[in-house]
């Protein structure tokens, strides 16, 4: 038993996180920045940070991940990182020639008090930023929030730095997809475009972190939102932010800066989540829902009815990022399943906890919720009160193996399976895929455990 | 020799043998703004100490440093699995302002009470160095209270390179050395240093030594145990592998305990055999050791030879690029690849020193590109230019190779099968063969042309 060290006795831990269900802000910042076309994320800190982030993202996406670093030394840590960052900006534009550099801070540069805007001003004054090239930054100290807030802050920084309003409104709708997979971003855009809506989506990591094999190494792949699009986002008709934790700050900032009205929704996971998204798109853009989308919806409803007998009453433990966990919980409850242990690693606030409690209000038994918690506590809950299914990232597989419970991988990171970057779990089609995964896990387990007498062919 | 822009300051870190006087400008801190493949001090310490399976490894810092190093390296243990859990003080903003010492003491106390480890390693991260927590003092206090060694690891990320992290780890290990009983240690005895049991490699090496009649007192740190480290000063010889991560410890043990050491490599037939012969030679007062060694080498080589010969036929004339952490590993890989009939067209390391590069220069054929601290652009440029069929590297290099449509072999943390020892050579050859000759590359546009032209030439 790999996790034999997990005890069943639950103690309040204040000084200690064991087996985290989150990581630090800068990796979220890096992921968001990769969703800008021609952008080189830059870690203003020591060399290890960005090496770890690049490795973690590489393991998750199986794609090259580039970023640069200020490569702090002891000297920089005493005298400040200005010289390093100015030199870095100079070096990056002369060697790698990106369109834009997205700087994020780290615990180190935040604590020594580096002022990034002031350093940018110095770099520009010194002529280190060529014409037509851009810089932007987000403050992402690792001791605040989590990878999700790092993502949210960097997405907001795209608005702060680039969104402009010329007073005229274009017909475009801004989509802020949240901390989701490249496949999800592509699906969210597809749904909007199938309704005939022109969109600006940011960030957009599709075709960046799920690109094709071309026989060439491209430092800056094809995908990503362009700076021009980001500028135009200030003139859009409206913004739809998916996931309150990851996307609301950017949407609100755009409303405040350019008077683009926004709607904050949950992630479009499952029937209700997608209905809310499609309905908001329809209203905001003044279009009607096309037959194709209605068909997809109908197919999802049909499949739920076909298979609900294997799902209802099943007890589930979910661990993950706040926006995902909330949307998944709502979907499971709508399938008459019972999420009974729910943990997010990221701090998400009281309002979030209330939403989660409301989502499970109809579950006919007590539900454990911990925001923020860790995977150790999650495991303890499962040990004390076993479930039929676990939903979580790759690290949950240890729990699944030790407790012999089927696992559906969802979230970040997934280091050990294919699929997440190519097959979306968002929208009606994504709902079908999620259902398929839930059923595969549950029914494979049922088949495995069936004895010769009760083994069934038809399900 | 370049069509991609290369920073002036990096020119002296890239050479092509035979075209210019060779003076590698290595051992430098990476330039700010570089997309280096290197990591930090903490990373160095963590990889060295992490395999000690019955020790507690507590990371004092924000969550990221713990999250990114949670069980990512397949260092196998035959017993305890405590090292595969992730423990962090998860420092928050409040702790950064008011100091994290209390939190550290509380976390340590809690963990030691619960898990009763044999020792505890406390890793200091960047932020701890900046806010000035006295980690050593906390460790001393807890050590007195709990009666186990509690060892601070001074691994603040910005305080140097990965190599300095090795040194910090060795400093911590050295405090354990000499604290255990040396009873039952034979005169013909060694410590295996710098072998981390990735994929069970340490077990293979240990088996050879034991069959030679050499007692293995400790392995540092693969499948490591605190008690073994504590009594390692009783061994007659330190056998240090590869990158030199543990050379610092060998030096310290030589100074304090007079333990001689030798450097060896376990990769490839020649180096593996040489390692065993060198150790046997050291113990020439016991001639039966050499006799047994000869028998072992003969037996092992005979076992792998038939299949190796078959593989060599397919690999003859194929070209390989190597980019690894330590240069010492590159030496072995060049020999092993040559043995398989392949040509090495590029070789680079993250941390090589002047004498390492001089050795590489001697070993390589004319025209081979030799790089220090390379970035992905440089790597990809030379791989295409030199028409490599295989890339050997680590996690961040793998997708770069695949994007270009060439084979890859992980010779770093993510190798899943043992590549050390005689049987490891066979695994290595199989992996190289399978990847280089994979039918998938015919679908890589750029490579397809190269493969086609090679066929033409062959005809």
XYZ file of N, CA and C in Angstrom, chain A residues 106-317:
636
model
N 7.485 35.855 -8.579
C 7.559 34.644 -7.757
C 7.653 35.079 -6.296
N 7.706 34.123 -5.406
C 7.805 34.499 -3.991
C 9.065 35.329 -3.757
N 10.120 34.965 -4.486
C 11.392 35.638 -4.282
C 11.325 37.106 -4.701
N 10.905 37.357 -5.944
C 10.918 38.741 -6.428
C 9.875 39.591 -5.715
N 8.754 38.971 -5.289
C 7.747 39.726 -4.546
C 8.276 40.157 -3.189
N 8.984 39.256 -2.542
C 9.406 39.543 -1.178
C 10.525 40.586 -1.142
N 11.387 40.544 -2.164
C 12.412 41.582 -2.166
C 11.860 42.897 -2.706
N 10.605 42.858 -3.173
C 9.908 44.098 -3.487
C 10.164 44.659 -4.872
N 10.477 43.827 -5.833
C 10.665 44.325 -7.198
C 9.370 44.916 -7.742
N 9.505 46.077 -8.379
C 8.350 46.770 -8.934
C 8.386 46.589 -10.450
N 7.603 45.631 -10.938
C 7.713 45.257 -12.350
C 7.357 46.407 -13.302
N 6.247 47.133 -13.069
C 5.945 48.247 -13.988
C 7.092 49.257 -14.082
N 7.714 49.510 -12.963
C 8.825 50.459 -12.971
C 10.002 49.881 -13.780
N 10.222 48.571 -13.654
C 11.301 47.938 -14.420
C 10.964 47.957 -15.923
N 9.675 47.746 -16.237
C 9.242 47.837 -17.643
C 9.560 49.241 -18.192
N 9.234 50.246 -17.379
C 9.455 51.632 -17.819
C 10.939 51.848 -18.108
N 11.757 51.303 -17.263
C 13.207 51.432 -17.455
C 13.638 50.712 -18.751
N 13.108 49.501 -18.956
C 13.470 48.752 -20.163
C 13.051 49.510 -21.418
N 11.879 50.128 -21.362
C 11.405 50.871 -22.530
C 12.241 52.133 -22.729
N 12.514 52.811 -21.629
C 13.338 54.022 -21.717
C 14.717 53.694 -22.287
N 15.230 52.524 -21.944
C 16.550 52.121 -22.446
C 16.499 51.540 -23.861
N 15.299 51.537 -24.444
C 15.176 51.054 -25.823
C 15.307 49.547 -25.962
N 14.939 48.812 -24.914
C 15.080 47.354 -24.966
C 13.854 46.669 -25.552
N 12.785 47.452 -25.759
C 11.561 46.847 -26.295
C 11.361 47.344 -27.726
N 11.594 46.499 -28.723
C 11.473 46.936 -30.115
C 10.046 47.374 -30.443
N 9.908 48.186 -31.484
C 8.583 48.636 -31.932
C 7.707 47.438 -32.266
N 6.438 47.552 -31.875
C 5.508 46.481 -32.205
C 5.619 45.273 -31.292
N 6.472 45.373 -30.288
C 6.593 44.274 -29.314
C 5.992 44.743 -27.989
N 5.566 43.782 -27.188
C 4.825 44.152 -25.986
C 5.336 43.430 -24.737
N 5.026 44.075 -23.612
C 5.297 43.461 -22.309
C 3.999 43.493 -21.505
N 3.765 42.502 -20.705
C 2.754 42.655 -19.649
C 3.146 41.798 -18.459
N 2.497 42.047 -17.336
C 2.926 41.311 -16.144
C 1.767 41.046 -15.191
N 1.966 40.076 -14.349
C 1.034 39.829 -13.242
C 1.847 39.535 -11.992
N 1.326 39.974 -10.866
C 1.967 39.673 -9.581
C 1.440 38.341 -9.074
N 2.324 37.375 -8.971
C 1.872 36.027 -8.611
C 2.786 35.393 -7.551
N 2.867 36.030 -6.378
C 3.677 35.404 -5.322
C 3.121 34.035 -4.953
N 4.006 33.087 -4.760
C 3.552 31.710 -4.544
C 2.898 31.503 -3.183
N 3.065 32.457 -2.281
C 2.477 32.289 -0.945
C 1.065 32.869 -0.865
N 0.528 33.288 -2.008
C -0.853 33.785 -2.050
C -1.611 32.908 -3.045
N -2.877 32.616 -2.738
C -3.734 31.901 -3.685
C -3.167 30.557 -4.091
N -3.317 30.237 -5.381
C -2.846 28.955 -5.902
C -2.622 29.107 -7.395
N -2.319 27.994 -8.056
C -2.138 28.058 -9.506
C -3.351 28.674 -10.208
N -4.521 28.501 -9.617
C -5.725 29.034 -10.248
C -5.753 30.570 -10.181
N -5.358 31.127 -9.044
C -5.331 32.591 -8.949
C -4.219 33.174 -9.821
N -3.136 32.433 -9.973
C -2.071 32.884 -10.875
C -2.578 32.989 -12.300
N -3.393 32.011 -12.658
C -4.019 32.012 -13.990
C -4.978 33.196 -14.107
N -5.796 33.387 -13.063
C -6.795 34.461 -13.078
C -6.118 35.830 -13.180
N -5.038 36.016 -12.425
C -4.367 37.320 -12.430
C -3.721 37.609 -13.766
N -3.155 36.585 -14.382
C -2.516 36.792 -15.673
C -3.561 37.085 -16.750
N -4.702 36.417 -16.664
C -5.790 36.686 -17.609
C -6.289 38.125 -17.428
N -6.399 38.526 -16.186
C -6.808 39.912 -15.919
C -5.769 40.899 -16.454
N -4.499 40.535 -16.322
C -3.440 41.433 -16.801
C -3.546 41.662 -18.307
N -4.069 40.682 -19.033
C -4.255 40.854 -20.482
C -5.217 42.016 -20.740
N -6.244 42.094 -19.893
C -7.197 43.201 -19.996
C -6.533 44.504 -19.581
N -5.887 44.479 -18.424
C -5.292 45.700 -17.879
C -4.308 46.332 -18.863
N -3.529 45.508 -19.519
C -2.490 46.033 -20.398
C -2.989 46.364 -21.797
N -3.948 45.579 -22.306
C -4.184 45.676 -23.749
C -5.587 46.130 -24.166
N -6.613 45.801 -23.384
C -7.977 46.084 -23.857
C -8.168 47.592 -24.055
N -8.768 47.959 -25.190
C -9.030 49.372 -25.475
C -10.471 49.510 -25.935
N -11.018 50.693 -25.708
C -12.361 50.951 -26.211
C -12.306 52.189 -27.093
N -12.869 52.068 -28.287
C -12.898 53.264 -29.138
C -14.304 53.865 -29.150
N -15.112 53.423 -28.185
C -16.461 53.988 -28.076
C -17.481 53.277 -28.944
N -17.000 52.565 -29.964
C -17.941 51.824 -30.815
C -17.990 50.378 -30.388
N -19.162 49.796 -30.505
C -19.280 48.396 -30.105
C -19.233 47.487 -31.333
N -18.399 46.467 -31.250
C -18.387 45.463 -32.310
C -19.349 44.342 -31.918
N -19.635 43.458 -32.853
C -20.596 42.385 -32.554
C -19.956 41.204 -31.822
N -18.662 41.277 -31.633
C -17.974 40.136 -31.018
C -18.353 39.948 -29.549
N -18.256 38.719 -29.113
C -18.435 38.383 -27.690
C -17.080 37.892 -27.165
N -16.674 38.389 -26.010
C -15.451 37.888 -25.382
C -15.753 36.628 -24.580
N -14.913 35.646 -24.747
C -15.066 34.426 -23.950
C -13.819 34.245 -23.084
N -14.021 34.134 -21.799
C -12.892 33.862 -20.904
C -13.110 32.447 -20.368
N -12.330 31.496 -20.887
C -12.687 30.087 -20.682
C -12.311 29.522 -19.312
N -11.401 30.194 -18.603
C -10.973 29.663 -17.304
C -9.831 28.683 -17.453
N -9.410 28.158 -16.306
C -8.259 27.252 -16.264
C -8.716 25.870 -16.726
N -8.842 25.741 -18.043
C -9.328 24.478 -18.609
C -8.342 23.986 -19.663
N -8.618 22.846 -20.212
C -7.728 22.233 -21.198
C -7.816 22.955 -22.550
N -6.770 22.812 -23.379
C -6.841 23.362 -24.735
C -8.063 22.836 -25.488
N -8.389 21.563 -25.259
C -9.546 20.965 -25.927
C -10.834 21.664 -25.495
N -10.914 22.033 -24.231
C -12.101 22.726 -23.714
C -12.234 24.109 -24.349
N -11.100 24.774 -24.470
C -11.138 26.113 -25.070
C -11.638 26.018 -26.512
N -11.149 25.021 -27.232
C -11.592 24.845 -28.616
C -13.100 24.554 -28.664
N -13.580 23.749 -27.734
C -14.998 23.375 -27.733
C -15.889 24.576 -27.367
N -15.425 25.343 -26.407
C -16.191 26.536 -26.004
C -16.328 27.487 -27.195
N -15.244 27.646 -27.913
C -15.289 28.513 -29.094
C -16.188 27.906 -30.183
N -16.086 26.597 -30.363
C -16.886 25.941 -31.398
C -18.382 26.142 -31.155
N -18.760 26.026 -29.891
C -20.180 26.196 -29.568
C -20.631 27.599 -29.953
N -19.838 28.585 -29.570
C -20.216 29.966 -29.883
C -20.257 30.176 -31.397
N -19.267 29.655 -32.080
C -19.215 29.873 -33.526
C -20.335 29.123 -34.252
N -20.741 27.974 -33.679
C -21.847 27.243 -34.298
C -23.142 28.049 -34.207
N -23.153 29.025 -33.295
C -24.329 29.897 -33.180
C -24.156 31.151 -34.041
N -23.091 31.175 -34.811
C -22.856 32.316 -35.699
C -22.287 33.537 -34.986
N -21.651 33.306 -33.844
C -21.143 34.431 -33.052
C -19.634 34.595 -33.284
N -19.218 35.816 -33.539
C -17.782 36.102 -33.632
C -17.239 36.269 -32.211
N -16.117 35.640 -31.929
C -15.637 35.639 -30.547
C -14.180 36.094 -30.449
N -13.865 36.594 -29.268
C -12.462 36.767 -28.892
C -12.290 35.961 -27.612
N -11.436 34.956 -27.675
C -11.266 34.140 -26.470
C -9.859 34.335 -25.909
N -9.799 34.592 -24.631
C -8.481 34.706 -24.003
C -8.486 34.161 -22.583
N -7.415 33.473 -22.196
C -6.362 32.973 -23.078
C -6.890 31.806 -23.909
N -6.121 31.415 -24.911
C -6.539 30.301 -25.769
C -5.320 29.419 -26.050
N -5.240 28.318 -25.342
C -4.057 27.455 -25.482
C -4.264 26.341 -26.504
N -5.441 26.346 -27.181
C -5.611 25.304 -28.190
C -4.672 25.591 -29.357
N -4.143 24.559 -29.942
C -3.111 24.609 -30.988
C -1.775 25.122 -30.459
N -1.711 25.447 -29.177
C -0.410 25.782 -28.585
C 0.085 24.547 -27.832
N -0.802 23.994 -27.000
C -0.401 22.871 -26.157
C -1.081 21.568 -26.573
N -1.677 21.557 -27.758
C -2.128 20.284 -28.338
C -1.896 20.304 -29.842
N -0.766 20.843 -30.223
C -0.461 21.023 -31.644
C -0.062 19.732 -32.335
N 0.037 19.788 -33.648
C 0.377 18.594 -34.435
C 1.878 18.337 -34.485
N 2.236 17.137 -34.908
C 3.638 16.858 -35.198
C 3.897 17.367 -36.618
N 4.810 18.303 -36.710
C 5.049 18.933 -38.008
C 6.427 18.587 -38.550
N 7.250 17.960 -37.729
C 8.624 17.725 -38.147
C 9.520 18.915 -37.859
N 8.924 19.950 -37.281
C 9.722 21.123 -36.904
C 9.439 21.473 -35.455
N 10.461 21.991 -34.801
C 10.222 22.530 -33.468
C 9.903 23.999 -33.616
N 8.710 24.386 -33.155
C 8.343 25.799 -33.221
C 8.266 26.345 -31.813
N 9.044 27.355 -31.562
C 9.020 27.938 -30.230
C 7.661 28.592 -29.957
N 7.093 29.210 -30.989
C 5.802 29.859 -30.834
C 4.811 29.229 -31.809
N 4.015 28.282 -31.311
C 3.081 27.572 -32.188
C 1.978 28.497 -32.703
N 1.120 27.909 -33.503
C 0.136 28.677 -34.248
C -0.923 29.379 -33.379
N -1.363 28.701 -32.321
C -2.534 29.182 -31.581
C -2.291 30.391 -30.699
N -3.316 30.709 -29.916
C -3.206 31.793 -28.949
C -3.931 33.042 -29.407
N -4.433 33.792 -28.433
C -5.110 35.058 -28.744
C -4.031 36.074 -29.123
N -4.316 36.904 -30.129
C -3.309 37.894 -30.528
C -3.467 39.181 -29.709
N -2.426 39.977 -29.707
C -2.501 41.258 -28.994
C -3.572 42.138 -29.628
N -3.680 42.056 -30.951
C -4.704 42.832 -31.645
C -6.104 42.451 -31.161
N -6.331 41.145 -31.023
C -7.639 40.701 -30.506
C -7.856 41.188 -29.075
N -6.799 41.113 -28.278
C -6.936 41.571 -26.891
C -7.303 43.055 -26.858
N -6.707 43.829 -27.751
C -7.050 45.255 -27.813
C -8.532 45.430 -28.150
N -8.975 44.636 -29.128
C -10.371 44.764 -29.572
C -11.379 44.251 -28.552
N -10.901 43.472 -27.601
C -11.841 42.913 -26.612
C -12.570 44.024 -25.869
N -11.968 45.206 -25.832
C -12.597 46.334 -25.149
C -13.792 46.892 -25.906
N -13.952 46.504 -27.165
C -15.075 47.002 -27.962
C -16.144 45.948 -28.190
N -16.018 44.803 -27.533
C -16.993 43.730 -27.746
C -18.341 44.066 -27.115
N -19.369 43.346 -27.577
C -20.718 43.542 -27.046
C -20.822 43.122 -25.589
N -20.132 42.048 -25.274
C -20.210 41.563 -23.900
C -19.146 40.512 -23.656
N -19.023 40.127 -22.398
C -18.038 39.111 -22.019
C -18.735 38.001 -21.257
N -18.399 36.771 -21.596
C -18.860 35.650 -20.780
C -17.640 35.039 -20.096
N -17.661 35.076 -18.788
C -16.553 34.516 -18.007
C -16.996 33.168 -17.462
N -16.235 32.139 -17.754
C -16.600 30.788 -17.317
C -15.726 30.394 -16.129
N -16.355 30.174 -15.027
C -15.601 29.866 -13.802
C -15.320 31.149 -13.041
N -15.993 31.279 -11.901
C -15.900 32.544 -11.165
C -14.479 32.783 -10.660
N -13.801 31.725 -10.198
C -12.499 31.921 -9.574
C -11.439 32.265 -10.618
N -11.458 31.565 -11.738
C -10.395 31.756 -12.720
C -10.676 32.907 -13.675
N -11.930 33.230 -13.905
C -12.251 34.156 -15.003
C -12.914 35.462 -14.594
N -13.484 35.513 -13.398
C -14.217 36.729 -13.025
C -13.331 37.976 -12.960
N -12.116 37.882 -12.394
C -11.329 39.114 -12.277
C -11.099 39.802 -13.625
N -10.835 39.030 -14.658
C -10.599 39.626 -15.975
C -11.882 40.248 -16.524
N -12.998 39.533 -16.355
C -14.268 40.025 -16.885
C -14.669 41.334 -16.200
N -14.506 41.373 -14.891
C -14.853 42.591 -14.143
C -13.949 43.749 -14.537
N -12.670 43.431 -14.730
C -11.720 44.473 -15.106
C -12.081 45.068 -16.466
N -12.543 44.215 -17.361
C -12.899 44.679 -18.700
C -14.157 45.540 -18.652
N -15.059 45.172 -17.774
C -16.271 45.964 -17.566
C -15.897 47.342 -17.023
N -15.015 47.352 -16.031
C -14.626 48.611 -15.406
C -13.833 49.487 -16.377
N -12.942 48.843 -17.138
C -12.041 49.620 -17.992
C -12.732 50.087 -19.285
N -13.494 49.204 -19.910
C -14.030 49.519 -21.241
C -15.545 49.428 -21.317
N -16.183 49.282 -20.173
C -17.659 49.197 -20.135
C -18.188 48.059 -21.015
N -17.535 46.946 -20.951
C -18.064 45.767 -21.643
C -18.810 44.940 -20.593
N -20.120 44.849 -20.721
C -20.883 44.136 -19.681
C -20.504 42.647 -19.650
N -20.532 42.063 -18.452
C -20.111 40.664 -18.370
C -21.123 39.807 -17.628
N -21.111 38.556 -17.969
C -21.880 37.560 -17.220
C -20.901 36.530 -16.696
N -21.009 36.218 -15.412
C -20.110 35.251 -14.802
C -20.872 33.940 -14.644
N -20.405 32.912 -15.303
C -21.093 31.615 -15.241
C -20.157 30.555 -14.673
N -20.751 29.419 -14.321
C -19.920 28.270 -13.983
C -19.342 27.674 -15.262
N -18.413 26.757 -15.123
C -17.880 26.095 -16.312
C -19.012 25.317 -16.988
N -19.043 25.301 -18.317
C -20.131 24.611 -19.028
C -19.936 23.102 -19.040
N -20.017 22.507 -17.859
C -19.889 21.057 -17.731
C -21.285 20.475 -17.511
N -21.657 19.495 -18.327
C -22.948 18.831 -18.149
C -24.086 19.642 -18.731
N -25.277 19.114 -18.542
C -26.463 19.687 -19.173
C -26.753 21.114 -18.708
N -26.864 21.293 -17.397
C -27.268 22.609 -16.899
C -26.188 23.651 -17.121
N -24.950 23.240 -16.889
C -23.835 24.168 -17.086
C -23.779 24.645 -18.530
N -23.985 23.724 -19.463
C -23.931 24.095 -20.877
C -25.167 24.891 -21.277
N -26.316 24.502 -20.734
C -27.543 25.273 -21.017
C -27.347 26.740 -20.647
N -26.768 26.966 -19.488
C -26.577 28.348 -19.025
C -25.652 29.098 -19.976
N -24.619 28.421 -20.429
C -23.664 29.047 -21.352
C -24.339 29.380 -22.684
N -25.024 28.389 -23.235
C -25.663 28.581 -24.546
C -26.739 29.665 -24.461
N -27.497 29.639 -23.389
C -28.564 30.616 -23.234
C -28.001 32.031 -23.117
N -26.886 32.155 -22.370
C -26.268 33.469 -22.218
C -25.721 33.962 -23.559
N -25.091 33.048 -24.287
C -24.615 33.412 -25.630
C -25.762 33.900 -26.503
N -26.840 33.162 -26.458
C -28.012 33.475 -27.290
C -28.538 34.883 -26.970
N -28.696 35.144 -25.685
C -29.238 36.447 -25.275
C -28.270 37.576 -25.607
N -26.989 37.341 -25.267
C -26.014 38.407 -25.420
C -25.825 38.787 -26.890
N -25.815 37.772 -27.740
C -25.554 38.047 -29.158
C -26.844 38.243 -29.947
N -27.990 37.975 -29.318
C -29.260 38.118 -30.028
C -29.409 37.142 -31.186
N -29.010 35.904 -30.952
C -29.125 34.882 -31.989
C -30.016 33.751 -31.478
N -30.343 32.832 -32.370
C -31.093 31.674 -31.886
C -30.187 30.446 -31.898
N -30.593 29.454 -31.127
C -29.772 28.252 -31.003
C -29.962 27.384 -32.245
N -28.897 27.043 -32.933
C -29.037 26.277 -34.174
C -29.444 24.831 -33.905
N -30.000 24.198 -34.928
C -30.468 22.813 -34.788
C -29.346 21.873 -34.346
N -28.155 22.120 -34.895
C -27.035 21.239 -34.576
C -26.780 21.166 -33.074
N -26.847 22.305 -32.425
C -26.589 22.346 -30.989
C -27.738 21.692 -30.221
N -28.963 21.934 -30.712
C -30.111 21.274 -30.086
C -30.001 19.761 -30.183
N -29.475 19.307 -31.317
C -29.293 17.872 -31.498
C -28.288 17.328 -30.476
N -27.186 18.050 -30.316
C -26.177 17.614 -29.339
C -26.792 17.535 -27.945
N -27.607 18.548 -27.644
C -28.246 18.560 -26.322
C -29.160 17.345 -26.164
N -29.942 17.125 -27.216
C -30.882 16.004 -27.176
C -30.166 14.672 -26.996
N -29.037 14.541 -27.643
C -28.273 13.294 -27.514
C -27.759 13.097 -26.092
N -27.344 14.195 -25.479
C -26.865 14.082 -24.092
C -28.010 13.670 -23.170
N -29.168 14.339 -23.345
C -30.327 13.995 -22.506
C -30.702 12.534 -22.728
N -30.679 12.127 -23.982
C -31.023 10.751 -24.330
C -30.091 9.760 -23.632
N -28.801 10.065 -23.666
C -27.838 9.150 -23.047
C -27.999 9.094 -21.533
N -28.296 10.250 -20.953
C -28.521 10.242 -19.500
C -29.683 9.316 -19.173
N -30.747 9.424 -19.978
C -31.906 8.572 -19.694
C -31.558 7.096 -19.929
N -30.759 6.823 -20.962
C -30.399 5.436 -21.266
C -29.582 4.780 -20.143
N -28.775 5.573 -19.475
C -27.782 4.985 -18.564
C -27.970 5.350 -17.098
N -29.001 6.122 -16.794
C -29.072 6.661 -15.433
C -29.167 5.558 -14.378
N -29.651 4.391 -14.799
C -29.813 3.306 -13.801
C -28.471 2.867 -13.208
N -27.401 3.086 -13.964
C -26.096 2.695 -13.436
C -25.423 3.813 -12.645
N -26.016 4.981 -12.677
C -25.390 6.127 -12.033
C -26.073 6.542 -10.741
N -27.413 6.422 -10.680
C -28.069 7.029 -9.540
C -27.675 6.387 -8.212
N -27.560 7.259 -7.242
C -27.196 6.787 -5.900
C -25.720 6.502 -5.721
N -24.936 6.538 -6.800
C -23.500 6.248 -6.656
C -22.833 7.374 -5.869
N -21.988 6.957 -4.933
C -21.324 7.940 -4.064
C -19.957 8.276 -4.653
N -19.677 9.579 -4.721
C -18.480 10.040 -5.413
C -17.657 10.959 -4.512
N -16.331 10.845 -4.617
C -15.426 11.790 -3.970
C -14.743 12.609 -5.061
